[in-house]
Short mmCIF file of N, CA, C and O in Angstrom, two decimals:
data_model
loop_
_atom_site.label_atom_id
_atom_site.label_comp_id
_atom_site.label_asym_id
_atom_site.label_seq_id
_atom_site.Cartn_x
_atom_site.Cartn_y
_atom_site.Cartn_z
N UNK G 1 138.87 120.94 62.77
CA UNK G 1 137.91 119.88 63.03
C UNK G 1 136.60 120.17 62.30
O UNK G 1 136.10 121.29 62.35
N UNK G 2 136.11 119.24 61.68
CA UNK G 2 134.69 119.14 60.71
C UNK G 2 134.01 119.41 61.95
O UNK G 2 134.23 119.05 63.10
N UNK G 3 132.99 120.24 61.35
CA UNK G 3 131.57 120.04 62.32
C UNK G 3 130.39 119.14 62.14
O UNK G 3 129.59 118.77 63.00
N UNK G 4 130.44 118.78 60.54
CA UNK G 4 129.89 117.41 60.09
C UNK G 4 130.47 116.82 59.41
O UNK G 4 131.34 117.20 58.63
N UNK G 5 129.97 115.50 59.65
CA UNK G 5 131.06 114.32 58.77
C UNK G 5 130.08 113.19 58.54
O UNK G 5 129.10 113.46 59.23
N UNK G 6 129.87 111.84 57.79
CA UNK G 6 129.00 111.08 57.63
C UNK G 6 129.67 109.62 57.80
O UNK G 6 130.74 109.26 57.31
N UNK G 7 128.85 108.92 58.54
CA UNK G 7 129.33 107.61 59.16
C UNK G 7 128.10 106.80 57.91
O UNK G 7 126.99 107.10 57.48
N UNK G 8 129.20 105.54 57.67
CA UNK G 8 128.26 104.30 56.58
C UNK G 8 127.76 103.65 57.57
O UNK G 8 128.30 104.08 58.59
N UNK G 9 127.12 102.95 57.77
CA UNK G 9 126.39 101.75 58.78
C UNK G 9 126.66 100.74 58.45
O UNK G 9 126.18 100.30 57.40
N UNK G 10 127.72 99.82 59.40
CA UNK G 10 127.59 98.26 58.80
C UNK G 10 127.24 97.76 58.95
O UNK G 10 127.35 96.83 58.15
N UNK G 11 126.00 97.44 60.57
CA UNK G 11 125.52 96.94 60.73
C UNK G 11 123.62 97.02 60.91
O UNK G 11 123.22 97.98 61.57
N UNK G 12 122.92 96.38 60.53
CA UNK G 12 121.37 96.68 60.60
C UNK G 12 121.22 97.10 61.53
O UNK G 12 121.57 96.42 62.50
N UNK G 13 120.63 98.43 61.74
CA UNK G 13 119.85 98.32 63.03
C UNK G 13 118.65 99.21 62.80
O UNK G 13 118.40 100.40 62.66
N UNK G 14 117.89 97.78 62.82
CA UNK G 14 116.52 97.44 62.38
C UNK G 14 115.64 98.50 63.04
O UNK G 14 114.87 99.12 62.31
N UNK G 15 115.67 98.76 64.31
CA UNK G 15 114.68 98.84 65.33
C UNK G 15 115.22 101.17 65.03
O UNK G 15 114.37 101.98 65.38
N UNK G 16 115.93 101.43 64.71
CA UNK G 16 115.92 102.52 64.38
C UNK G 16 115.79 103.21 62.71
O UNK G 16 115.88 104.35 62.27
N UNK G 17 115.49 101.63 61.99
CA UNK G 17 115.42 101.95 60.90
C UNK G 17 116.75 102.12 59.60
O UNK G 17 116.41 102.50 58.47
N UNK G 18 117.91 101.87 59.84
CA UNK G 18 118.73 101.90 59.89
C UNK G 18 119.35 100.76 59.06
O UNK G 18 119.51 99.93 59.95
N UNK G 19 119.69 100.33 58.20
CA UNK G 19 120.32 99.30 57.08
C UNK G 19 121.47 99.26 56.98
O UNK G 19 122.01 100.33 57.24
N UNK G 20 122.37 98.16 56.61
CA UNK G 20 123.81 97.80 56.42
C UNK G 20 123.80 99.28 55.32
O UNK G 20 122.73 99.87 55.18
N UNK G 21 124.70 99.65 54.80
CA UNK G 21 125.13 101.27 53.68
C UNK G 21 124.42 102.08 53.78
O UNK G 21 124.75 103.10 53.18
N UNK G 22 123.38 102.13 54.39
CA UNK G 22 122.76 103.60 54.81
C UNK G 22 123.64 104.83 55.11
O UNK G 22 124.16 104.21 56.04
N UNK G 23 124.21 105.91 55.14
CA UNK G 23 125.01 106.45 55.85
C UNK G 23 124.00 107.55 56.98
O UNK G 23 122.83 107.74 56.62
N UNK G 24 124.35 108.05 57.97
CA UNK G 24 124.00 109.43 58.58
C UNK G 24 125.17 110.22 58.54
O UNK G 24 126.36 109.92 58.46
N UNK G 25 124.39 111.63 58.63
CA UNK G 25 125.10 112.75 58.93
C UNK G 25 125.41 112.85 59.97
O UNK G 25 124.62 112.22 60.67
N UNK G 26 126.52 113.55 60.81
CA UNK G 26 126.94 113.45 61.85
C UNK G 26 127.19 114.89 62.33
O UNK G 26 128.14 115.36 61.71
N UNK G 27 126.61 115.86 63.34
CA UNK G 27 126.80 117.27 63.76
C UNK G 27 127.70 117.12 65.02
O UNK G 27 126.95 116.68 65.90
N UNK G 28 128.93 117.27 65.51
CA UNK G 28 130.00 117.38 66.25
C UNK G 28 129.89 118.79 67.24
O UNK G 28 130.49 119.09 68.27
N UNK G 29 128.45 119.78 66.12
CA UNK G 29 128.38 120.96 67.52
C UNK G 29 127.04 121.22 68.18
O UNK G 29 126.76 121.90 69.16
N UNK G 30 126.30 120.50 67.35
CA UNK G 30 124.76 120.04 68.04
C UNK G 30 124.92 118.78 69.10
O UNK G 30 125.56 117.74 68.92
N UNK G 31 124.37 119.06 69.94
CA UNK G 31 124.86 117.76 71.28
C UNK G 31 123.32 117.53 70.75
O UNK G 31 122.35 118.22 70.46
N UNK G 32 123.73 115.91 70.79
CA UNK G 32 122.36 114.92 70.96
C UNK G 32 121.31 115.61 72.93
O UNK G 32 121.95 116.21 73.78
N UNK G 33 120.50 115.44 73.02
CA UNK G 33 119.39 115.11 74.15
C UNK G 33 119.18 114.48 74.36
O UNK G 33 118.79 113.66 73.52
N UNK G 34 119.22 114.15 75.82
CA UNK G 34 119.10 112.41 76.30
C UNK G 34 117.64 112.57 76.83
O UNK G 34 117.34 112.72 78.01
N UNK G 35 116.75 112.52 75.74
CA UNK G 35 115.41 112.36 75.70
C UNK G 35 115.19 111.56 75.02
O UNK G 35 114.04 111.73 74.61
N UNK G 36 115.84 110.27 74.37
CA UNK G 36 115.16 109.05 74.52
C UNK G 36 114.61 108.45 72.19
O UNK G 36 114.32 107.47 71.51
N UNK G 37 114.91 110.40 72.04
CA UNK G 37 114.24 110.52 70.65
C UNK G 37 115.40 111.26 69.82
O UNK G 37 115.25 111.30 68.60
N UNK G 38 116.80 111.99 70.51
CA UNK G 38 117.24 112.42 69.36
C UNK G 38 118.75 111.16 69.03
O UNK G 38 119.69 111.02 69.82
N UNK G 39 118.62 110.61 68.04
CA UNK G 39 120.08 109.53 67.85
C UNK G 39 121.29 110.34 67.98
O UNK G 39 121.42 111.41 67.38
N UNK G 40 122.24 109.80 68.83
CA UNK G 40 122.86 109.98 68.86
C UNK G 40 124.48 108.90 68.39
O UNK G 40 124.30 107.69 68.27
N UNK G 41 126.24 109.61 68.14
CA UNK G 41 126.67 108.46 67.64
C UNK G 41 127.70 108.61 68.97
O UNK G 41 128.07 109.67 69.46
N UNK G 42 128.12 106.99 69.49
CA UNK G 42 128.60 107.07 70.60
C UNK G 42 130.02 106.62 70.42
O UNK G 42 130.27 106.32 69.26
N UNK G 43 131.13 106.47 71.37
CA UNK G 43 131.99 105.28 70.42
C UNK G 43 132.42 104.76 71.91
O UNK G 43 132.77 105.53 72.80
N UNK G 44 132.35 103.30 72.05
CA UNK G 44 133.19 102.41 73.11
C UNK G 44 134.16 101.61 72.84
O UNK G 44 133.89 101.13 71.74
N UNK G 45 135.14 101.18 73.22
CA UNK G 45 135.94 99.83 73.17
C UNK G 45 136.72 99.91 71.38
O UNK G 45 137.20 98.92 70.81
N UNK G 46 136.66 101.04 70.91
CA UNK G 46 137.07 101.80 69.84
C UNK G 46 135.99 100.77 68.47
O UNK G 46 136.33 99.95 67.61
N UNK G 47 134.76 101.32 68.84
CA UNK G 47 133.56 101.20 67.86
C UNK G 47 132.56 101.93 67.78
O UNK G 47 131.98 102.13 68.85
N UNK G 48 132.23 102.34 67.03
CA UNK G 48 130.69 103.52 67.08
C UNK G 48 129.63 102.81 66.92
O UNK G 48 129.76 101.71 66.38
N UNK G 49 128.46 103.20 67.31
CA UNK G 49 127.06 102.88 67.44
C UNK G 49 126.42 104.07 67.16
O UNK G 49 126.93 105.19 67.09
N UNK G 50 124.92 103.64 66.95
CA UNK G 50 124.05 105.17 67.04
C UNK G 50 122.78 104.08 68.24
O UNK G 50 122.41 102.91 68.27
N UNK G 51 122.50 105.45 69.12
CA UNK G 51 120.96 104.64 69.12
C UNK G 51 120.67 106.37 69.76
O UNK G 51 121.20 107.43 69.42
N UNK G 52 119.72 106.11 70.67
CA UNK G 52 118.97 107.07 71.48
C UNK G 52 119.27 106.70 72.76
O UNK G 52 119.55 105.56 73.12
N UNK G 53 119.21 107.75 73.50
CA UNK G 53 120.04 107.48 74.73
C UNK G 53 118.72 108.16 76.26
O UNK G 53 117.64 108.75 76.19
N UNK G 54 119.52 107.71 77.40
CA UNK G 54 118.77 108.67 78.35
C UNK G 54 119.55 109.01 79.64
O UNK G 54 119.68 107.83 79.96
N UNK G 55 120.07 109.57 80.48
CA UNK G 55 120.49 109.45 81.60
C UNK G 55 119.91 109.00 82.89
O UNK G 55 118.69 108.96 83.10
N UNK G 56 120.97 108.61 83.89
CA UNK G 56 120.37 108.51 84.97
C UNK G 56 121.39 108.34 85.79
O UNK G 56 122.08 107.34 85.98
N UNK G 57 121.47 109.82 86.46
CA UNK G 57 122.72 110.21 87.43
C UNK G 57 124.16 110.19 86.45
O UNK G 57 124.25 110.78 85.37
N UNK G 58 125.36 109.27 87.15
CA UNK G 58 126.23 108.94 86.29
C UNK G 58 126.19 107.63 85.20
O UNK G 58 127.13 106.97 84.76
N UNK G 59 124.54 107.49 84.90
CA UNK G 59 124.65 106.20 84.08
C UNK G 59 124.14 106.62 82.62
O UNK G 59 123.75 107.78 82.72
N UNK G 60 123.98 106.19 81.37
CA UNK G 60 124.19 106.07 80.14
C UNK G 60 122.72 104.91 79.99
O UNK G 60 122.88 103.79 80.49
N UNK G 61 121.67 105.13 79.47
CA UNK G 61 121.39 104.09 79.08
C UNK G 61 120.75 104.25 77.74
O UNK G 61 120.18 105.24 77.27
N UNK G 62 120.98 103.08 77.23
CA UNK G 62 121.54 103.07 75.33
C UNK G 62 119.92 102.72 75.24
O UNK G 62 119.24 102.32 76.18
N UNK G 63 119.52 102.94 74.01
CA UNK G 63 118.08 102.67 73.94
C UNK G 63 118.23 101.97 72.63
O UNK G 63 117.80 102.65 71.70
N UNK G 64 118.71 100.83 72.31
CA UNK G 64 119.18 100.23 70.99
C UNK G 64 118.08 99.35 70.74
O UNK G 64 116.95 99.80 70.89
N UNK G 65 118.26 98.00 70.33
CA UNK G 65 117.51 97.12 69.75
C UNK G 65 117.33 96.46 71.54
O UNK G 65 116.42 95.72 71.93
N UNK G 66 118.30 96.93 72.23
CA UNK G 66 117.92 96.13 73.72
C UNK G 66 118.49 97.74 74.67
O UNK G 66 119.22 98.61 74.19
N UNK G 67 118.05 97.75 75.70
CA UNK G 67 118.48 98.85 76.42
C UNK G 67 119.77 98.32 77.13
O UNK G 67 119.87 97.24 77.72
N UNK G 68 120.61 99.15 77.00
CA UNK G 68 122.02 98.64 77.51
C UNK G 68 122.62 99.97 78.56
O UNK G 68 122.90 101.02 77.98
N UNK G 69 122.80 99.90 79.97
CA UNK G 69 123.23 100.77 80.86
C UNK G 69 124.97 100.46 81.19
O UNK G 69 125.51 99.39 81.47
N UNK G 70 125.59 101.89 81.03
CA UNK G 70 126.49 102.02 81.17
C UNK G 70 126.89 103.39 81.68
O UNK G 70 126.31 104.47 81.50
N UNK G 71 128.10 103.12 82.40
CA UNK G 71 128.42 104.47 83.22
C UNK G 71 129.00 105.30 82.24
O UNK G 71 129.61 104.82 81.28
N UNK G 72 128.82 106.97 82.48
CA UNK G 72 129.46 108.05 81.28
C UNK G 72 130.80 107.92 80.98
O UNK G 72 131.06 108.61 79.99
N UNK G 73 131.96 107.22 81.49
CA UNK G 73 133.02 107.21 81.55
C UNK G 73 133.40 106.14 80.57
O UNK G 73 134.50 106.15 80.01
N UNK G 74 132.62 105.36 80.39
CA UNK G 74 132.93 104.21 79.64
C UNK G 74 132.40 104.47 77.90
O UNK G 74 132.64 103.55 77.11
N UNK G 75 131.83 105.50 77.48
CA UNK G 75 131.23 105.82 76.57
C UNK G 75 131.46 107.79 76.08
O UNK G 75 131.19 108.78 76.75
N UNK G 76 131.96 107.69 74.87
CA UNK G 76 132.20 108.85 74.59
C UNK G 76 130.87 109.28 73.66
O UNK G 76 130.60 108.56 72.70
N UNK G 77 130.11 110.38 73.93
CA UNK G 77 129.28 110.82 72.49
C UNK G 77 130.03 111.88 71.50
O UNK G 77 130.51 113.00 71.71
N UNK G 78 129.92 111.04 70.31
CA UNK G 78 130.91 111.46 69.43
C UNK G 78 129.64 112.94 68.83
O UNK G 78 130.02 114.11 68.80
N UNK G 79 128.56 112.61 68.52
CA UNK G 79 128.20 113.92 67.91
C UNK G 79 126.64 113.14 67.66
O UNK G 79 126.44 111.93 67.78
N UNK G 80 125.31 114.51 67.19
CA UNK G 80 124.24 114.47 67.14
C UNK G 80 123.67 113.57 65.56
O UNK G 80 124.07 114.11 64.53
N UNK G 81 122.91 112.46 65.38
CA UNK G 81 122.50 112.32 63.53
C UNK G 81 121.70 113.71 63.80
O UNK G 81 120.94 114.11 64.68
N UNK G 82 122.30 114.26 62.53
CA UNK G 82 121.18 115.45 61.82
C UNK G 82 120.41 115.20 60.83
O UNK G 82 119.39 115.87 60.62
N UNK G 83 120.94 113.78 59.77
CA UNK G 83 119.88 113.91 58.62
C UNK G 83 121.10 112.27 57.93
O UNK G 83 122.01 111.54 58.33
N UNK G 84 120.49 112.43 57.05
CA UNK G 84 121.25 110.94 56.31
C UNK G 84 120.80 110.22 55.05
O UNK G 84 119.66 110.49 54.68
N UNK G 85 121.34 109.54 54.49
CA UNK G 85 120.38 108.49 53.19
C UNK G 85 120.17 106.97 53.48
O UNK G 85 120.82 106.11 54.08
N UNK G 86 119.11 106.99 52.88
CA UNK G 86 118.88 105.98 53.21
C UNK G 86 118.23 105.01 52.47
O UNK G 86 117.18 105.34 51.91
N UNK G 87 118.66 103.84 52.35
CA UNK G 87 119.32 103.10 51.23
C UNK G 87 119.69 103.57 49.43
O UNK G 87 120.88 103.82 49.26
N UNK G 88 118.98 103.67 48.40
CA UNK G 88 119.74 104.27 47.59
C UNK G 88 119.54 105.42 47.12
O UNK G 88 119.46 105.84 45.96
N UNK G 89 119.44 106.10 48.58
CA UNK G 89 118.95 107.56 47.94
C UNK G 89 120.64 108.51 48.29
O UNK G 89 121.45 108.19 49.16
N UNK G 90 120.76 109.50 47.49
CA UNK G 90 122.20 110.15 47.66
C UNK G 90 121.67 111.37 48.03
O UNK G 90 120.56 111.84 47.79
N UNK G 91 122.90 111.96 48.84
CA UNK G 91 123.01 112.70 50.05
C UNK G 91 123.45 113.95 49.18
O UNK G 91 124.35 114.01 48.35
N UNK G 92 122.52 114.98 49.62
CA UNK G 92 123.03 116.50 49.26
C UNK G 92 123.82 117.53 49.90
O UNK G 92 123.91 118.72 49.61
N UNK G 93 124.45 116.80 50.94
CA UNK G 93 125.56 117.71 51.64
C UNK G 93 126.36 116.47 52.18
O UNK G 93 126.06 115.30 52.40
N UNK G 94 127.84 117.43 52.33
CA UNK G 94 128.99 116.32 52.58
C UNK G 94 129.47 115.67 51.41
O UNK G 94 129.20 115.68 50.21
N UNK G 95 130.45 114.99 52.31
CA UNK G 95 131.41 114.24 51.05
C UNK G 95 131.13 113.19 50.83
O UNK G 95 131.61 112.48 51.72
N UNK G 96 130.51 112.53 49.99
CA UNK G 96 129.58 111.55 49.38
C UNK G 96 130.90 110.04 49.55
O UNK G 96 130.55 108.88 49.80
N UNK G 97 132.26 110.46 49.36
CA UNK G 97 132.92 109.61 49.33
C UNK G 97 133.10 108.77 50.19
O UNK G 97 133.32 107.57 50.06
N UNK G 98 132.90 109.94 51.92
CA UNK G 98 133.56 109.77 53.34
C UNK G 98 132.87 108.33 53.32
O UNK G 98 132.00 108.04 52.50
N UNK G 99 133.33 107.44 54.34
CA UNK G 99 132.87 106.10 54.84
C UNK G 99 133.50 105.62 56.20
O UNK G 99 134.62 105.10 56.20
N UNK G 100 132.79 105.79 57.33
CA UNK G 100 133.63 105.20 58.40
C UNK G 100 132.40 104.15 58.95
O UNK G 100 131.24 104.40 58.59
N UNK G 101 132.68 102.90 59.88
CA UNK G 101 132.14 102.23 60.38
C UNK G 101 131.59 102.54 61.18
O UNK G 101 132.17 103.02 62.15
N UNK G 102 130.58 102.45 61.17
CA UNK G 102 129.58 102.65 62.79
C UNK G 102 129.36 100.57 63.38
O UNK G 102 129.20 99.60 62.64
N UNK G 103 129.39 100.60 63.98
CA UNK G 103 129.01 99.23 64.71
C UNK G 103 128.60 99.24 65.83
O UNK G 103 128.78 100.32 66.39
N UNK G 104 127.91 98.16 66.69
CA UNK G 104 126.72 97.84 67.37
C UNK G 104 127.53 97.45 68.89
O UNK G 104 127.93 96.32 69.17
N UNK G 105 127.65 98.49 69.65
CA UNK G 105 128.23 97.92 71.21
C UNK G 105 127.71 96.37 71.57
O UNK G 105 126.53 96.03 71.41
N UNK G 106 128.71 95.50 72.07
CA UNK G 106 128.49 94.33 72.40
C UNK G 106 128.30 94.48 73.72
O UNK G 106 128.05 93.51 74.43
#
């Protein structure tokens, strides 16, 4: 298993700065902090997202372009952003080729 891997972005998300082909880096052994500030990438309903997150008890709440609460069970965190490009700037670690979808929990 990679310990980093890089997700493309297909969808804007504006409010983290974040553009349709942007990619991030993705750390699988750094756990995100649900302090609100480190992005994290999540995956539900078999789709990934990034936003910033926070807890509360057994709840999840997504800190996206809208705050969205959900219980931990319903949401996997796939791994921590460590770093990324962004729009046409190219990436000095990783496989420049990789491309997977990240998309925006409905």
């Amino acid at each position: 298993m990679e310990s980093e891997f890089k997700l493309e972005v297909m969808n804007d998300c504006i409010g983290l700065g974040l553009l349709e082909g942007d990619e991030v880096l993705v750390s699988t052994v750094k756990q995100p902090r649900s302090n609100g500030k480190d992005l994290a990438v999540f995956e539900a309903a078999g789709k990934r997202f990034i936003c910033a997150f926070t807890r509360f008890e057994n709840q999840i709440l997504l800190l996206g372009e809208s705050i969205q609460v959900v219980r931990e069970h319903q949401v996997k965190i796939i791994g921590k952003v460590i770093g990324g490009t962004l729009g046409n700037e190219k990436s000095r670690r990783g496989n420049d080729s990789f491309k997977n979808p990240v998309g925006k929990l409905k």
